[in-house]
Short mmCIF file of C-alpha atoms in Angstrom, two decimals:
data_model
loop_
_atom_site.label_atom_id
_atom_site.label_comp_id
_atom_site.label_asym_id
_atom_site.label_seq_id
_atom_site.Cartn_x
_atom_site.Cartn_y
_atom_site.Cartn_z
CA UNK A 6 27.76 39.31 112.97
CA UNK A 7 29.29 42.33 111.66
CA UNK A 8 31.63 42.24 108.54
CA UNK A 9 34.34 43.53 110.80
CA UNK A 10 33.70 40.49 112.95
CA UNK A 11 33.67 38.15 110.48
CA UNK A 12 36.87 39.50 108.25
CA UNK A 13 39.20 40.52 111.34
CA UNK A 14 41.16 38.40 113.53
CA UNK A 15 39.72 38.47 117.37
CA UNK A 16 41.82 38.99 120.01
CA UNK A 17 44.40 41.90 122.06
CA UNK A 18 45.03 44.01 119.25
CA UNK A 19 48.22 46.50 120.69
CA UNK A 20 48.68 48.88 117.72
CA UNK A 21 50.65 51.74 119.66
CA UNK A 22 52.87 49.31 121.45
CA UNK A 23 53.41 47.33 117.48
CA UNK A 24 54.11 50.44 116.27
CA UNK A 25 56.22 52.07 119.04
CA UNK A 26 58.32 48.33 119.20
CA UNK A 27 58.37 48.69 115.25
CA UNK A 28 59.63 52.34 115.47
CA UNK A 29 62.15 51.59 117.64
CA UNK A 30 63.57 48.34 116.40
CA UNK A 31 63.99 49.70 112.93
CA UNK A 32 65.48 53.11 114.47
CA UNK A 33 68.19 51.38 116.37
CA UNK A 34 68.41 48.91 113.81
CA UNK A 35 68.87 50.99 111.19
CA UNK A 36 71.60 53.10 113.44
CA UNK A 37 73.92 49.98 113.39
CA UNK A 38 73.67 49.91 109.79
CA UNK A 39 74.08 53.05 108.98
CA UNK A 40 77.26 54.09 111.09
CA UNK A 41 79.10 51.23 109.39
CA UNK A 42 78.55 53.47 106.19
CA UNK A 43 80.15 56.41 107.48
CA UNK A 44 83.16 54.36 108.91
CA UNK A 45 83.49 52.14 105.83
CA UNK A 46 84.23 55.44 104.16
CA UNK A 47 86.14 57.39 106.80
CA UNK A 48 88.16 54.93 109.46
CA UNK A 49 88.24 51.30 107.88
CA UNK A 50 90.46 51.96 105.08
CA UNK A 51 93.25 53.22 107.63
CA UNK A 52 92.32 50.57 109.85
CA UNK A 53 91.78 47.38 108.85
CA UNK A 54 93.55 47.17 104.90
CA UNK A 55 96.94 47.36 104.24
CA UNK A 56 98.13 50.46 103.58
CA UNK A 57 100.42 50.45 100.60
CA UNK A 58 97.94 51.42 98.18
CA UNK A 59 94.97 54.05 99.89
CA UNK A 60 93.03 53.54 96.60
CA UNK A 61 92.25 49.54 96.88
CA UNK A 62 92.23 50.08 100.74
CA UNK A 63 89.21 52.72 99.95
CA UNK A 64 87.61 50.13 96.99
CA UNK A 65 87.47 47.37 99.81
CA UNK A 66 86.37 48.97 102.63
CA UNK A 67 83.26 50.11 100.51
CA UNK A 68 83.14 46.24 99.29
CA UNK A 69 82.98 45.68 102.87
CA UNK A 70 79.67 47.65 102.33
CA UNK A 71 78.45 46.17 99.62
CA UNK A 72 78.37 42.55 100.98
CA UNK A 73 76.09 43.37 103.40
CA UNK A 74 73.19 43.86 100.25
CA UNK A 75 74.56 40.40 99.21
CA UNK A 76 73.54 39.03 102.36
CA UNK A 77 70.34 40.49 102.70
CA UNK A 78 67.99 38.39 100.36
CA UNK A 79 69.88 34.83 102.02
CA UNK A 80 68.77 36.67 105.53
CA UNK A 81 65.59 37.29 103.71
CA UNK A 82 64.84 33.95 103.20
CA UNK A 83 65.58 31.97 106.55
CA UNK A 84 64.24 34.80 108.61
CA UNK A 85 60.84 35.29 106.51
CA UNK A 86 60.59 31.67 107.21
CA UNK A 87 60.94 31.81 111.00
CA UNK A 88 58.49 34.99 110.88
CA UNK A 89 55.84 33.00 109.03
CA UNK A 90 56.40 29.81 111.19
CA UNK A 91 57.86 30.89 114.75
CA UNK A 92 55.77 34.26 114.87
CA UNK A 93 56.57 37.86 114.32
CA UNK A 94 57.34 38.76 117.87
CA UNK A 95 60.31 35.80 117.87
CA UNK A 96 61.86 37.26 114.10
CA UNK A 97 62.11 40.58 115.14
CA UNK A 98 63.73 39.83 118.98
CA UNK A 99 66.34 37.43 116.57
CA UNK A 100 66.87 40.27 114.23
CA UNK A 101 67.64 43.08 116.89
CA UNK A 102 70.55 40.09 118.82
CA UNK A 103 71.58 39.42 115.52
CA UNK A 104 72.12 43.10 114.58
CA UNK A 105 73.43 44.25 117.88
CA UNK A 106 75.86 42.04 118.38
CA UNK A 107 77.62 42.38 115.56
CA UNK A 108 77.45 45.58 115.45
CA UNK A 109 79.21 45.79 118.87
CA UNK A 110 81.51 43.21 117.62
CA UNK A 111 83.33 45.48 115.32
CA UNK A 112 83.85 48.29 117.61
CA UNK A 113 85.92 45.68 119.45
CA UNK A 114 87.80 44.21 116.26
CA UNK A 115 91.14 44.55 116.04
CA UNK A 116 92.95 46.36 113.77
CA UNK A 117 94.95 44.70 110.38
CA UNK A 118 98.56 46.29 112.26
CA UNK A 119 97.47 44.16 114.92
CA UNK A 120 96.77 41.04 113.42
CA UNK A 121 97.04 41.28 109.31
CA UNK A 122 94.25 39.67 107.16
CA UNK A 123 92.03 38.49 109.94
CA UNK A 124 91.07 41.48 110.86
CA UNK A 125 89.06 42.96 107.59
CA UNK A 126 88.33 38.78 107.27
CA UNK A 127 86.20 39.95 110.77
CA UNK A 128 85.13 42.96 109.44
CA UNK A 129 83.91 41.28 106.22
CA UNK A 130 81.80 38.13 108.51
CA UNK A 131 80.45 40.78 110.63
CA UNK A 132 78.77 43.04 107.88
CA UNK A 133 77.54 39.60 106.33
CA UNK A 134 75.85 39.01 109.71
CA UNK A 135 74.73 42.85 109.90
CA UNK A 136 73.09 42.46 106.38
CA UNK A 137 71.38 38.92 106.82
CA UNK A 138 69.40 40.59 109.94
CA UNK A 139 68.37 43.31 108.43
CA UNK A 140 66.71 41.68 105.64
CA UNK A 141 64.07 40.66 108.36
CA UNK A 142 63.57 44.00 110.14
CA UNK A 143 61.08 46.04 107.91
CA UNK A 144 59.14 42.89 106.52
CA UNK A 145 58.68 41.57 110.34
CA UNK A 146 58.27 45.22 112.08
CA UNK A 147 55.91 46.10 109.43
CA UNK A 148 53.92 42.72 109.16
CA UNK A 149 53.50 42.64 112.78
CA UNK A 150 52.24 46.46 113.00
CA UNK A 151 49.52 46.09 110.38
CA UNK A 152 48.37 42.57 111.83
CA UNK A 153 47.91 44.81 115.71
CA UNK A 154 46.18 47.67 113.75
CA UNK A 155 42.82 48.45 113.95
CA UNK A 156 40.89 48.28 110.10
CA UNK A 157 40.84 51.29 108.41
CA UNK A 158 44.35 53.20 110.44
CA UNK A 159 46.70 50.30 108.98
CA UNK A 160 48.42 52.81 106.49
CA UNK A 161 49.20 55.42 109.15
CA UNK A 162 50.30 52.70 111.72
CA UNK A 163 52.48 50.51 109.26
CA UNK A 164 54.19 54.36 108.11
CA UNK A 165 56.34 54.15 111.54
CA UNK A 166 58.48 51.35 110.75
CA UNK A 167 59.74 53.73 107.89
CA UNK A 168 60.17 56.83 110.20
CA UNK A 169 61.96 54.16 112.27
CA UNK A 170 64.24 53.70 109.59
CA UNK A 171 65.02 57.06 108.86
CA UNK A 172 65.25 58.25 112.42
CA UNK A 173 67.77 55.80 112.61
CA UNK A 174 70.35 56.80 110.16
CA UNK A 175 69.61 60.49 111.90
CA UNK A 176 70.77 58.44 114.81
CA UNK A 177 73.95 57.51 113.66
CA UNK A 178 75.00 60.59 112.00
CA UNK A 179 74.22 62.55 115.32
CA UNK A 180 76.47 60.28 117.23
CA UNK A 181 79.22 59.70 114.21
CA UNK A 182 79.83 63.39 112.83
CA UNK A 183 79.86 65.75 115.88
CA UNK A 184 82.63 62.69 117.48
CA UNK A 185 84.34 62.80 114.07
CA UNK A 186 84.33 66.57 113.70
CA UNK A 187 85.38 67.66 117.50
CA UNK A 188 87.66 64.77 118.90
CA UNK A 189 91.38 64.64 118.28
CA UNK A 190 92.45 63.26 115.31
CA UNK A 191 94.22 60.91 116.38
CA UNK A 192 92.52 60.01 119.35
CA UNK A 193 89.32 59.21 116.97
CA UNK A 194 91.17 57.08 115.09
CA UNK A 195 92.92 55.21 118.01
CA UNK A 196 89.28 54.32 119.89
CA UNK A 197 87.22 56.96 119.00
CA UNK A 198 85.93 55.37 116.14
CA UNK A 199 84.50 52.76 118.70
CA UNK A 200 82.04 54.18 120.68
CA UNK A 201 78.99 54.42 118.49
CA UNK A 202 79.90 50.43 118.10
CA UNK A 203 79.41 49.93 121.18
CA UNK A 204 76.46 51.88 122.13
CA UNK A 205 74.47 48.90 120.23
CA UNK A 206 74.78 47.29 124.02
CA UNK A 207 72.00 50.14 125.07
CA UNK A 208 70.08 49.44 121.20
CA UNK A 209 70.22 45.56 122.35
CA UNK A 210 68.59 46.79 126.13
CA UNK A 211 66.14 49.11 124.53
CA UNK A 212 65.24 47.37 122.01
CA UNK A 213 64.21 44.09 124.15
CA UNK A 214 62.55 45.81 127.15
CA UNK A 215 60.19 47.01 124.34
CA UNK A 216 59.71 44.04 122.16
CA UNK A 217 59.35 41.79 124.92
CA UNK A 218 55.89 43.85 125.74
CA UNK A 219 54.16 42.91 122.68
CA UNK A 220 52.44 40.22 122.13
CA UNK A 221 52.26 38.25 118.97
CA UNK A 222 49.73 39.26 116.61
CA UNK A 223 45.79 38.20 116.76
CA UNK A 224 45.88 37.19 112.58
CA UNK A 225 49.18 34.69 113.01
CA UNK A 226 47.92 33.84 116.49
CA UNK A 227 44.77 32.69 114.55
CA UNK A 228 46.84 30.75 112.56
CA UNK A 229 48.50 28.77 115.16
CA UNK A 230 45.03 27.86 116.55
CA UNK A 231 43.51 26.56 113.32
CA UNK A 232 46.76 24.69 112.80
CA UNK A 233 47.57 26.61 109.70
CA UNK A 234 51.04 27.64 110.29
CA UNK A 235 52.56 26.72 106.70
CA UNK A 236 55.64 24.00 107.18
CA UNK A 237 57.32 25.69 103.94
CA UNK A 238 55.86 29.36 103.56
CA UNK A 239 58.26 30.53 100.87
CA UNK A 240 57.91 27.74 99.03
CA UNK A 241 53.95 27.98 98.79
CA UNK A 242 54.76 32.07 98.72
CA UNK A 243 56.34 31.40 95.06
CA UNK A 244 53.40 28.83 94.15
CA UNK A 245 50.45 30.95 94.95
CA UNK A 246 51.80 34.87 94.53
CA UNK A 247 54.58 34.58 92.04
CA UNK A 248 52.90 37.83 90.21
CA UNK A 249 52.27 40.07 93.67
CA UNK A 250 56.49 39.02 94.87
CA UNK A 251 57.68 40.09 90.90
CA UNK A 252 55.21 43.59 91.67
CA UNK A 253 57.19 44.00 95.12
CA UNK A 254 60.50 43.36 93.32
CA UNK A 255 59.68 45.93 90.78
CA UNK A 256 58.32 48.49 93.38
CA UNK A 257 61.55 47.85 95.41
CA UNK A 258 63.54 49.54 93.02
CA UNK A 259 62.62 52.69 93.86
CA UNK A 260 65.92 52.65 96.03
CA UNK A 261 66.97 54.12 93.13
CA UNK A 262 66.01 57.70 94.38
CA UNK A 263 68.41 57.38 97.71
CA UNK A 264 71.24 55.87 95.57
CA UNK A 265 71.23 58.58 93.00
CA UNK A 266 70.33 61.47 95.85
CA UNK A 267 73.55 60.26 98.23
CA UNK A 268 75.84 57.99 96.14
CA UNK A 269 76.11 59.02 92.62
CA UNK A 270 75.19 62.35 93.05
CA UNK A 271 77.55 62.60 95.90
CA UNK A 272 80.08 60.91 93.83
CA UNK A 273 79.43 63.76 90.92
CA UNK A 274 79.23 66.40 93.06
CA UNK A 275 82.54 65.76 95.16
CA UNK A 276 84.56 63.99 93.05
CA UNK A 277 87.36 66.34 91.42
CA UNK A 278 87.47 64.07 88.05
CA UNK A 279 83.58 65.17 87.61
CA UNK A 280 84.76 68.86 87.83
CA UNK A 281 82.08 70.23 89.64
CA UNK A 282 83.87 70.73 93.26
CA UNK A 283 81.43 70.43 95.91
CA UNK A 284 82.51 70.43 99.70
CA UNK A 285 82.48 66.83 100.72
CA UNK A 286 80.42 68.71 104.03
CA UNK A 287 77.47 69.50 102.06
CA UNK A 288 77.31 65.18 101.25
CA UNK A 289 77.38 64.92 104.84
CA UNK A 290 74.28 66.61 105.50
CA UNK A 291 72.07 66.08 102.55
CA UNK A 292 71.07 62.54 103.96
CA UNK A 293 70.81 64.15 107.50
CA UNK A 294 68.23 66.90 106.33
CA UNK A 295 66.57 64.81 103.86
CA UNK A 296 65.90 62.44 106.70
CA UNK A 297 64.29 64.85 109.15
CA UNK A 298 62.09 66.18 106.40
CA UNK A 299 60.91 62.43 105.57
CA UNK A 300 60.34 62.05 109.83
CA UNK A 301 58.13 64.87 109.92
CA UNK A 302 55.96 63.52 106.44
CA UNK A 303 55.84 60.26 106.76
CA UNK A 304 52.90 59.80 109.26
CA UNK A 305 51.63 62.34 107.36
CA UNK A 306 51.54 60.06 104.25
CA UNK A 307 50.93 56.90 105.89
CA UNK A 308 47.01 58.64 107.19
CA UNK A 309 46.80 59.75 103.29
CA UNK A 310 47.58 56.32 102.50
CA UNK A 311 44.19 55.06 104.77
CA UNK A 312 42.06 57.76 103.36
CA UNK A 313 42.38 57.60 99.44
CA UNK A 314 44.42 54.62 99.00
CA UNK A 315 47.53 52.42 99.25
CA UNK A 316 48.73 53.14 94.97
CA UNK A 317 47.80 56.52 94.67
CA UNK A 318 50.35 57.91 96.57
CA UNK A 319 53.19 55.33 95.61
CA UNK A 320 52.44 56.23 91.83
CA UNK A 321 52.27 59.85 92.39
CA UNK A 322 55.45 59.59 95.27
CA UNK A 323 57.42 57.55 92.04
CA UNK A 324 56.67 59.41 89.11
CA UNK A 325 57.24 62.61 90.20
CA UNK A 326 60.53 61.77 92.60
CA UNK A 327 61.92 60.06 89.30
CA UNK A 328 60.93 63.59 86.66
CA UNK A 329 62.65 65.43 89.97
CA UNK A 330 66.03 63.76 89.54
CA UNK A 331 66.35 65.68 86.50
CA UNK A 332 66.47 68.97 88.28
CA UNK A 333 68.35 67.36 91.22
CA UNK A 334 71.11 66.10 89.01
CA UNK A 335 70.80 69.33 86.50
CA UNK A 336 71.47 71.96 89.72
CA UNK A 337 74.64 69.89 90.40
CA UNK A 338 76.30 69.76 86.76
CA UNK A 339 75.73 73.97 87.36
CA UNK A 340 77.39 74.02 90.27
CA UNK A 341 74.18 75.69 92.32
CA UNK A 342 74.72 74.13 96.30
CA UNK A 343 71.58 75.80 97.24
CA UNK A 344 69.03 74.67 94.18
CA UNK A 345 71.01 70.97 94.35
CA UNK A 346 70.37 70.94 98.25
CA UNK A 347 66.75 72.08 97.45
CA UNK A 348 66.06 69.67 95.17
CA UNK A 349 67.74 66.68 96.98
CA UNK A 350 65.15 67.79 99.67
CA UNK A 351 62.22 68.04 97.58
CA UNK A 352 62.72 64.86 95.58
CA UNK A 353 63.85 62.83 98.37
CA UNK A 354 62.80 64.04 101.62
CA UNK A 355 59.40 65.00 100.08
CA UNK A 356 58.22 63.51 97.01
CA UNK A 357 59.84 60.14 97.55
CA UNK A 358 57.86 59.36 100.70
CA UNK A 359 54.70 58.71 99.01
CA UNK A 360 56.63 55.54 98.56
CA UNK A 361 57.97 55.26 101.27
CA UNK A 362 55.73 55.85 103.70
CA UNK A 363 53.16 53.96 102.25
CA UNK A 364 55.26 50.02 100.80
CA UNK A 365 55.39 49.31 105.02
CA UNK A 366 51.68 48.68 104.49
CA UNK A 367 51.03 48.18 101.55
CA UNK A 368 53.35 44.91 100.27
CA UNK A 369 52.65 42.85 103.39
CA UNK A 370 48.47 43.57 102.55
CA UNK A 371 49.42 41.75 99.19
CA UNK A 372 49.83 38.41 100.65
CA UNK A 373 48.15 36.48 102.69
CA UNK A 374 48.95 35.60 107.02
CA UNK A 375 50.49 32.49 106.58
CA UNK A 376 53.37 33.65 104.20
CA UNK A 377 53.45 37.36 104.58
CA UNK A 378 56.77 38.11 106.48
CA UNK A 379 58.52 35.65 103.42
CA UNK A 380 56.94 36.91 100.89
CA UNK A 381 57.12 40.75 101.76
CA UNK A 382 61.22 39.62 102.80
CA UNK A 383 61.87 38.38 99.99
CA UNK A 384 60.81 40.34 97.23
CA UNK A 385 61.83 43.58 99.21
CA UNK A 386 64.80 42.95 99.57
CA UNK A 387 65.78 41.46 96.34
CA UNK A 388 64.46 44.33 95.27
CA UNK A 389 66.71 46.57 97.02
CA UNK A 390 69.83 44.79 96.55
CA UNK A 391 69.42 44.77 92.79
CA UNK A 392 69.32 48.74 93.27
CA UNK A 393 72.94 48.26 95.34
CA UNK A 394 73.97 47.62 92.21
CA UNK A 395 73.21 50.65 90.28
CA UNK A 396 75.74 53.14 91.50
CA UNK A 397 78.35 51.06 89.49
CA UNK A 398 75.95 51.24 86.56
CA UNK A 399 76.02 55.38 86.15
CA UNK A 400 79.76 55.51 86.92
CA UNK A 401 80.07 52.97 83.75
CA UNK A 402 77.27 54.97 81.98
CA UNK A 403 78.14 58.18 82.71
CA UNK A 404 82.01 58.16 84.08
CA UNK A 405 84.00 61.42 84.00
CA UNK A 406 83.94 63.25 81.14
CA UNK A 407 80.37 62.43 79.85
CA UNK A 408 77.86 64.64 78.36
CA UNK A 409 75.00 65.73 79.64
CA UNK A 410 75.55 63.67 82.94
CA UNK A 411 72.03 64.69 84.23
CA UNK A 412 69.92 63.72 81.04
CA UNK A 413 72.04 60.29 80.93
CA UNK A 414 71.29 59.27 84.74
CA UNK A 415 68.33 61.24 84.67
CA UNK A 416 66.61 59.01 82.04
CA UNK A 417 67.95 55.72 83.50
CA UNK A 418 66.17 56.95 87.07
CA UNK A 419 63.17 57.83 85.65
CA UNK A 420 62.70 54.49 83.66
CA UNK A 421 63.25 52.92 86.59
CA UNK A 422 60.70 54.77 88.95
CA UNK A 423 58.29 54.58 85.70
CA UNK A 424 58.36 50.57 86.37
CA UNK A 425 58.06 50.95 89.91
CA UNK A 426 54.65 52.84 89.24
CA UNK A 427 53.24 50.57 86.63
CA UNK A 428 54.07 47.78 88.89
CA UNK A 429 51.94 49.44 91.80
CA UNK A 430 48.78 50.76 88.85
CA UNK A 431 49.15 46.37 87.80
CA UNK A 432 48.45 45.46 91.80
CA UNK A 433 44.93 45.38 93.45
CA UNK A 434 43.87 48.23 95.87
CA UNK A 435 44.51 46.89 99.06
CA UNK A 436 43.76 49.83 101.98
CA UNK A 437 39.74 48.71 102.17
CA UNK A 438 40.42 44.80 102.28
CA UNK A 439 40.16 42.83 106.01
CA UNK A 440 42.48 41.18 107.62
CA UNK A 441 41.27 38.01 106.67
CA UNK A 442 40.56 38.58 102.59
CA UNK A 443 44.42 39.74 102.51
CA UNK A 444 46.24 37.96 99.75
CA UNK A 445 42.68 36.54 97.82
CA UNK A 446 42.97 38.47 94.43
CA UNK A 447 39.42 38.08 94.49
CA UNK A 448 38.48 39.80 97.69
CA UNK A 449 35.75 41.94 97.89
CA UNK A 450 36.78 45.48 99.30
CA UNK A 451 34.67 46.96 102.18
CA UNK A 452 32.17 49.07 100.72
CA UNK A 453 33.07 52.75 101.39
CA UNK A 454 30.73 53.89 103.96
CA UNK A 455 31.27 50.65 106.09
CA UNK A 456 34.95 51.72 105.68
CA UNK A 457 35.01 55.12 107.09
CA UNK A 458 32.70 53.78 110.30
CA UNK A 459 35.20 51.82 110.84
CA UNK A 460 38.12 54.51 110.34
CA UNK A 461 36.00 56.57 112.59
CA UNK A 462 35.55 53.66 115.31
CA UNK A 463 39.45 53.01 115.21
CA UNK A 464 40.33 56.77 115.80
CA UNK A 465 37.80 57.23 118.56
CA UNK A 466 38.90 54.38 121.03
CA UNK A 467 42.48 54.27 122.19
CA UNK A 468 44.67 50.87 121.50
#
């Protein structure tokens, strides 16, 4: 019996139709999340808060925002454990309901002229909802992917949750801006505003008639067979890999480089009490270009990722996006547009992906079947809702009127990514370990040559 026979699960591995139903359930997940940003900032302030004072109608409607981080590691938590205990394929069709219907939901709110308090009370329960399904999207999407993928291609087939995610916030500014931009004013702000809302009824369609096709995965299908589906998987996830959840926490935080690229630096670039006057435009379409630069690299990565490793890139992707948010945050405070677009674009849409495009992979090899989705949900996203938190920390750092803004935030970002790398140098290489060895610290890694047969085997038969 071959090692690949012994050390991978048996079974109907699908890896194109994972990856395609992780692709697109992160894409038009994502979508829903990400045009409640751009209203939060440009529609719900009018809408739904009272309007004697703009300035706390603006501070809540971006609170609205914010509590959808708050929610994510309580989602995190109930839907690892249905992922670990009802099956990938069942956590990811509850995330995309969950998501879509609230999402469609608040294009049909009313508005607070229409009936006062309940209405941002609505808005406020629906972006809780929004946020507690997310926080089961990437750790399900990308748990199930790697579990269908062949041994050896897992890198480059886990990479597509990620381009999922960011075609999905191209998604929503494609739909959000040219509607905002070319309707009448006040016709956009009348119902307008309520169309990309309810376009989640063709995300909840699509995104069904494509999950429904997959079956559940061969390693957690295993599991059900040999009766070792885990009654309390976060709960043994915290006994048993305590160290690999704090590395995940730690790597996590490398939302710092989207937080400083679009919300500080937006913030410091556009607001007049900064002084450096930047067309609010140019904020628009930073995230919009840095996203289609990360679509194109990301598969690109995610392959890299299978060839020399899962940290390599991640250290490399961390260290050098956090020395280029120096330069990023230097070509703002002189006023260059084109070297701070360049920059944005090299640090984020380029440099950052080694990250990216590789954590989709690489956190859920960490742990083992039986608690992966909790684990991975978990620390992820505790992770990333600690790094909600750090706009508010350079505005008190580094409010109007500081010196040398871009050494300040600079130095904070780079500490942070600097963490984020040792915590990925502190984990165990994980891109030449089988299915079944995933999660034993003391797992012996295929030797190299039987590796690349087997990368070879996987890319010469179709799946």
């Amino acid at each position: 019996m071959s090692a690949s026979t012994e050390h991978e699960p048996q079974g109907q591995h699908q890896s194109k139709k994972a990856a395609a139903s992780g692709w697109i359930g992160s894409a038009l997940e994502y979508y829903d999340f990400f045009i409640y940003v751009s209203a939060a900032a440009l529609i719900f302030p009018q809408l739904f808060f009272p309007k004697g004072d703009p300035t706390v109608a603006i501070v809540a409607s971006l609170a609205t925002y914010g509590v959808g981080y708050v929610a994510r590691p309580i989602g995190a938590f109930f839907l690892g454990h249905w992922g670990d205990t009802h099956g990938r394929k069942q956590v990811l069709v509850l995330c995309m309901f969950l998501m879509g219907f609230s999402t469609v939901a608040v294009g049909l709110l009313p508005t607070y002229d229409q009936v006062g308090l309940l209405a941002p009370a609505l808005l406020v329960l629906l972006r809780l909802v929004q946020g507690f399904a997310v926080a089961g999207e990437i750790s399900g999407a990308s748990s199930m992917i790697l579990e269908h993928a062949p041994f050896g291609r897992r890198g480059f087939f886990a990479s597509f949750t990620l381009q999922g995610v960011q075609a999905g916030q191209i998604m929503a500014a494609a739909v959000f801006l040219p509607l905002q931009a070319f309707m009448d004013p006040v016709a956009f702000m009348s119902w307008g505003w309520r169309i990309p809302f309810l376009l989640s009824v063709i995300v909840i369609a699509m995104g069904y008639v494509i999950r429904k096709e997959v079956e559940e995965t061969p390693a957690f299908a295993e599991e059900g067979e040999q009766g070792k589906v885990p009654k309390a998987p976060i709960v043994e996830a915290i006994q048993t890999s305590w160290r690999d959840i704090l590395r995940v926490i730690c790597m996590s935080l490398m939302n710092v480089i989207p937080t400083v690229t679009s919300v500080f630096g937006a913030a410091y670039a556009v607001q007049a009490s900064y002084g450096i006057g930047f067309d609010k435009s140019i904020y628009l379409w930073i995230p919009v270009l840095g996203n289609v630069l990360a679509v194109v690299v990301i598969p690109f990565v995610g392959n890299l990722s299978d060839r020399i490793g899962r940290r390599p890139p991640i250290i490399v992707g961390a260290l050098g996006a956090g020395l280029l948010s120096f330069a990023y945050l230097y070509a703002i405070s002189i006023k260059s547009v084109p070297l701070a677009v360049c920059m944005s674009l090299l640090m984020w849409g380029l440099v950052y992906q080694g990250y990216n495009a590789v954590f989709p992979s690489f956190f859920p090899e960490l742990f083992r079947t039986r608690i992966r989705v909790s684990a991975m949900a978990i620390a992820q996203n505790l992770g990333t809702a600690m790094s909600a938190f750090l706009p508010a920390l350079f505005v008190m750092v580094a409010p109007p009127g500081t010196a040398n803004i871009p050494l300040v935030i600079g130095s904070i970002t780079f500490g942070i990514t600097v963490l984020a790398a040792l915590a990925a140098w502190s984990a165990r290489e994980t891109s030449r370990v089988h299915m079944h060895d995933l999660g034993n610290a003391n797992a012996t890694p295929a030797s190299e040559a039987d590796y690349q047969q087997a990368r070879q085997e996987a890319l010469s038969r179709p799946r």
